[in-house]
Amino acid sequence: MGVTIDFHHLGKMGFYLYYFESRLRVPLSAFFRKVIEADRIHTCQLKLSSISKINCFDLLCYASLIVPTVYLFQYFFRTCSSVAWFYFNSCDIPIF
């Protein structure tokens, strides 16, 4: 059976080749998977900048000794869509 971006093995994620040509590096964290599963987004529907936002958020939480959660991520970012792509915009939240 052929493996495509839409049909792949259980526990695996499909990515377009240009993600890697744009210097995306794996491994991606379990937190990344939780975010895209919570929003019911497939990896091939995400803009590359959104993948970076999830990873940066995860790393900043790690550096700050905070456990990253989907709820916390959604507090700072909202899911938006354009034609066929999904992306995350920051929410206008006053820090002080």
JSON list of C-alpha atoms in Angstrom, two decimals:
[
{"chain": "A", "resi": 1, "resn": "MET", "atom": "CA", "xyz": [0.00, 0.00, 0.00]},
{"chain": "A", "resi": 2, "resn": "GLY", "atom": "CA", "xyz": [1.41, 3.41, -0.97]},
{"chain": "A", "resi": 3, "resn": "VAL", "atom": "CA", "xyz": [2.27, 5.96, 1.65]},
{"chain": "A", "resi": 4, "resn": "THR", "atom": "CA", "xyz": [1.22, 9.54, 0.89]},
{"chain": "A", "resi": 5, "resn": "ILE", "atom": "CA", "xyz": [1.04, 12.80, 2.81]},
{"chain": "A", "resi": 6, "resn": "ASP", "atom": "CA", "xyz": [-2.60, 12.05, 3.65]},
{"chain": "A", "resi": 7, "resn": "PHE", "atom": "CA", "xyz": [-2.19, 8.34, 4.33]},
{"chain": "A", "resi": 8, "resn": "HIS", "atom": "CA", "xyz": [0.78, 7.33, 6.42]},
{"chain": "A", "resi": 9, "resn": "HIS", "atom": "CA", "xyz": [1.69, 4.75, 9.00]},
{"chain": "A", "resi": 10, "resn": "LEU", "atom": "CA", "xyz": [0.14, 4.93, 12.47]},
{"chain": "A", "resi": 11, "resn": "GLY", "atom": "CA", "xyz": [2.25, 7.04, 14.79]},
{"chain": "A", "resi": 12, "resn": "LYS", "atom": "CA", "xyz": [4.04, 8.79, 11.90]},
{"chain": "A", "resi": 13, "resn": "MET", "atom": "CA", "xyz": [3.64, 12.32, 10.56]},
{"chain": "A", "resi": 14, "resn": "GLY", "atom": "CA", "xyz": [3.85, 13.35, 6.93]},
{"chain": "A", "resi": 15, "resn": "PHE", "atom": "CA", "xyz": [5.78, 16.46, 5.87]},
{"chain": "A", "resi": 16, "resn": "TYR", "atom": "CA", "xyz": [6.30, 18.11, 2.53]},
{"chain": "A", "resi": 17, "resn": "LEU", "atom": "CA", "xyz": [9.88, 18.10, 1.27]},
{"chain": "A", "resi": 18, "resn": "TYR", "atom": "CA", "xyz": [10.09, 21.91, 1.22]},
{"chain": "A", "resi": 19, "resn": "TYR", "atom": "CA", "xyz": [9.81, 21.94, 5.03]},
{"chain": "A", "resi": 20, "resn": "PHE", "atom": "CA", "xyz": [13.22, 20.29, 5.17]},
{"chain": "A", "resi": 21, "resn": "GLU", "atom": "CA", "xyz": [14.57, 22.47, 2.39]},
{"chain": "A", "resi": 22, "resn": "SER", "atom": "CA", "xyz": [13.56, 25.42, 4.61]},
{"chain": "A", "resi": 23, "resn": "ARG", "atom": "CA", "xyz": [15.77, 23.99, 7.37]},
{"chain": "A", "resi": 24, "resn": "LEU", "atom": "CA", "xyz": [13.07, 22.40, 9.52]},
{"chain": "A", "resi": 25, "resn": "ARG", "atom": "CA", "xyz": [14.73, 19.83, 11.70]},
{"chain": "A", "resi": 26, "resn": "VAL", "atom": "CA", "xyz": [13.22, 16.95, 13.59]},
{"chain": "A", "resi": 27, "resn": "PRO", "atom": "CA", "xyz": [12.66, 15.50, 16.17]},
{"chain": "A", "resi": 28, "resn": "LEU", "atom": "CA", "xyz": [9.51, 17.37, 17.02]},
{"chain": "A", "resi": 29, "resn": "SER", "atom": "CA", "xyz": [8.27, 17.17, 20.58]},
{"chain": "A", "resi": 30, "resn": "ALA", "atom": "CA", "xyz": [5.27, 15.37, 21.97]},
{"chain": "A", "resi": 31, "resn": "PHE", "atom": "CA", "xyz": [3.90, 18.85, 22.71]},
{"chain": "A", "resi": 32, "resn": "PHE", "atom": "CA", "xyz": [3.91, 19.62, 18.97]},
{"chain": "A", "resi": 33, "resn": "ARG", "atom": "CA", "xyz": [1.78, 16.57, 18.32]},
{"chain": "A", "resi": 34, "resn": "LYS", "atom": "CA", "xyz": [-0.64, 17.51, 21.12]},
{"chain": "A", "resi": 35, "resn": "VAL", "atom": "CA", "xyz": [-1.15, 21.01, 19.67]},
{"chain": "A", "resi": 36, "resn": "ILE", "atom": "CA", "xyz": [-1.92, 19.85, 16.15]},
{"chain": "A", "resi": 37, "resn": "GLU", "atom": "CA", "xyz": [-4.16, 17.03, 17.42]},
{"chain": "A", "resi": 38, "resn": "ALA", "atom": "CA", "xyz": [-6.08, 19.44, 19.67]},
{"chain": "A", "resi": 39, "resn": "ASP", "atom": "CA", "xyz": [-6.77, 21.72, 16.69]},
{"chain": "A", "resi": 40, "resn": "ARG", "atom": "CA", "xyz": [-7.37, 18.74, 14.38]},
{"chain": "A", "resi": 41, "resn": "ILE", "atom": "CA", "xyz": [-4.75, 19.97, 11.94]},
{"chain": "A", "resi": 42, "resn": "HIS", "atom": "CA", "xyz": [-2.62, 17.75, 9.74]},
{"chain": "A", "resi": 43, "resn": "THR", "atom": "CA", "xyz": [1.07, 18.65, 9.49]},
{"chain": "A", "resi": 44, "resn": "CYS", "atom": "CA", "xyz": [0.72, 19.26, 5.76]},
{"chain": "A", "resi": 45, "resn": "GLN", "atom": "CA", "xyz": [-1.85, 22.00, 6.49]},
{"chain": "A", "resi": 46, "resn": "LEU", "atom": "CA", "xyz": [0.48, 24.07, 8.69]},
{"chain": "A", "resi": 47, "resn": "LYS", "atom": "CA", "xyz": [2.51, 27.01, 7.49]},
{"chain": "A", "resi": 48, "resn": "LEU", "atom": "CA", "xyz": [6.20, 26.56, 8.21]},
{"chain": "A", "resi": 49, "resn": "SER", "atom": "CA", "xyz": [6.25, 29.59, 10.51]},
{"chain": "A", "resi": 50, "resn": "SER", "atom": "CA", "xyz": [3.60, 27.95, 12.70]},
{"chain": "A", "resi": 51, "resn": "ILE", "atom": "CA", "xyz": [5.72, 24.86, 13.17]},
{"chain": "A", "resi": 52, "resn": "SER", "atom": "CA", "xyz": [8.49, 27.16, 14.39]},
{"chain": "A", "resi": 53, "resn": "LYS", "atom": "CA", "xyz": [6.09, 28.97, 16.75]},
{"chain": "A", "resi": 54, "resn": "ILE", "atom": "CA", "xyz": [5.06, 25.70, 18.40]},
{"chain": "A", "resi": 55, "resn": "ASN", "atom": "CA", "xyz": [8.68, 24.59, 18.77]},
{"chain": "A", "resi": 56, "resn": "CYS", "atom": "CA", "xyz": [9.82, 27.98, 20.12]},
{"chain": "A", "resi": 57, "resn": "PHE", "atom": "CA", "xyz": [6.95, 28.03, 22.62]},
{"chain": "A", "resi": 58, "resn": "ASP", "atom": "CA", "xyz": [7.93, 24.55, 23.77]},
{"chain": "A", "resi": 59, "resn": "LEU", "atom": "CA", "xyz": [11.59, 25.55, 24.16]},
{"chain": "A", "resi": 60, "resn": "LEU", "atom": "CA", "xyz": [10.74, 28.78, 26.01]},
{"chain": "A", "resi": 61, "resn": "CYS", "atom": "CA", "xyz": [8.56, 26.84, 28.44]},
{"chain": "A", "resi": 62, "resn": "TYR", "atom": "CA", "xyz": [11.36, 24.33, 28.94]},
{"chain": "A", "resi": 63, "resn": "ALA", "atom": "CA", "xyz": [13.88, 27.11, 29.59]},
{"chain": "A", "resi": 64, "resn": "SER", "atom": "CA", "xyz": [11.47, 28.75, 32.04]},
{"chain": "A", "resi": 65, "resn": "LEU", "atom": "CA", "xyz": [10.79, 25.46, 33.85]},
{"chain": "A", "resi": 66, "resn": "ILE", "atom": "CA", "xyz": [7.13, 25.59, 32.81]},
{"chain": "A", "resi": 67, "resn": "VAL", "atom": "CA", "xyz": [5.30, 22.51, 31.60]},
{"chain": "A", "resi": 68, "resn": "PRO", "atom": "CA", "xyz": [3.86, 23.42, 28.19]},
{"chain": "A", "resi": 69, "resn": "THR", "atom": "CA", "xyz": [0.21, 22.57, 27.74]},
{"chain": "A", "resi": 70, "resn": "VAL", "atom": "CA", "xyz": [-2.17, 23.00, 24.84]},
{"chain": "A", "resi": 71, "resn": "TYR", "atom": "CA", "xyz": [-4.33, 25.27, 26.98]},
{"chain": "A", "resi": 72, "resn": "LEU", "atom": "CA", "xyz": [-1.35, 27.51, 27.75]},
{"chain": "A", "resi": 73, "resn": "PHE", "atom": "CA", "xyz": [-0.38, 27.64, 24.07]},
{"chain": "A", "resi": 74, "resn": "GLN", "atom": "CA", "xyz": [-3.95, 28.54, 23.10]},
{"chain": "A", "resi": 75, "resn": "TYR", "atom": "CA", "xyz": [-3.91, 31.33, 25.67]},
{"chain": "A", "resi": 76, "resn": "PHE", "atom": "CA", "xyz": [-1.10, 33.04, 23.75]},
{"chain": "A", "resi": 77, "resn": "PHE", "atom": "CA", "xyz": [-1.91, 31.92, 20.20]},
{"chain": "A", "resi": 78, "resn": "ARG", "atom": "CA", "xyz": [-5.11, 31.49, 18.22]},
{"chain": "A", "resi": 79, "resn": "THR", "atom": "CA", "xyz": [-5.54, 29.21, 15.24]},
{"chain": "A", "resi": 80, "resn": "CYS", "atom": "CA", "xyz": [-6.28, 31.01, 11.97]},
{"chain": "A", "resi": 81, "resn": "SER", "atom": "CA", "xyz": [-6.77, 29.77, 8.45]},
{"chain": "A", "resi": 82, "resn": "SER", "atom": "CA", "xyz": [-6.28, 31.01, 4.94]},
{"chain": "A", "resi": 83, "resn": "VAL", "atom": "CA", "xyz": [-7.40, 29.17, 1.81]},
{"chain": "A", "resi": 84, "resn": "ALA", "atom": "CA", "xyz": [-5.74, 25.79, 2.54]},
{"chain": "A", "resi": 85, "resn": "TRP", "atom": "CA", "xyz": [-3.27, 26.63, 5.30]},
{"chain": "A", "resi": 86, "resn": "PHE", "atom": "CA", "xyz": [-3.50, 26.97, 9.06]},
{"chain": "A", "resi": 87, "resn": "TYR", "atom": "CA", "xyz": [-1.30, 29.25, 11.12]},
{"chain": "A", "resi": 88, "resn": "PHE", "atom": "CA", "xyz": [-1.06, 30.66, 14.62]},
{"chain": "A", "resi": 89, "resn": "ASN", "atom": "CA", "xyz": [-1.40, 34.37, 15.40]},
{"chain": "A", "resi": 90, "resn": "SER", "atom": "CA", "xyz": [-0.48, 35.80, 18.75]},
{"chain": "A", "resi": 91, "resn": "CYS", "atom": "CA", "xyz": [-3.34, 37.02, 20.89]},
{"chain": "A", "resi": 92, "resn": "ASP", "atom": "CA", "xyz": [-3.29, 40.59, 22.12]},
{"chain": "A", "resi": 93, "resn": "ILE", "atom": "CA", "xyz": [-2.68, 39.89, 25.77]},
{"chain": "A", "resi": 94, "resn": "PRO", "atom": "CA", "xyz": [-1.32, 42.58, 28.06]},
{"chain": "A", "resi": 95, "resn": "ILE", "atom": "CA", "xyz": [1.55, 41.16, 30.09]},
{"chain": "A", "resi": 96, "resn": "PHE", "atom": "CA", "xyz": [1.42, 43.81, 32.81]}
]
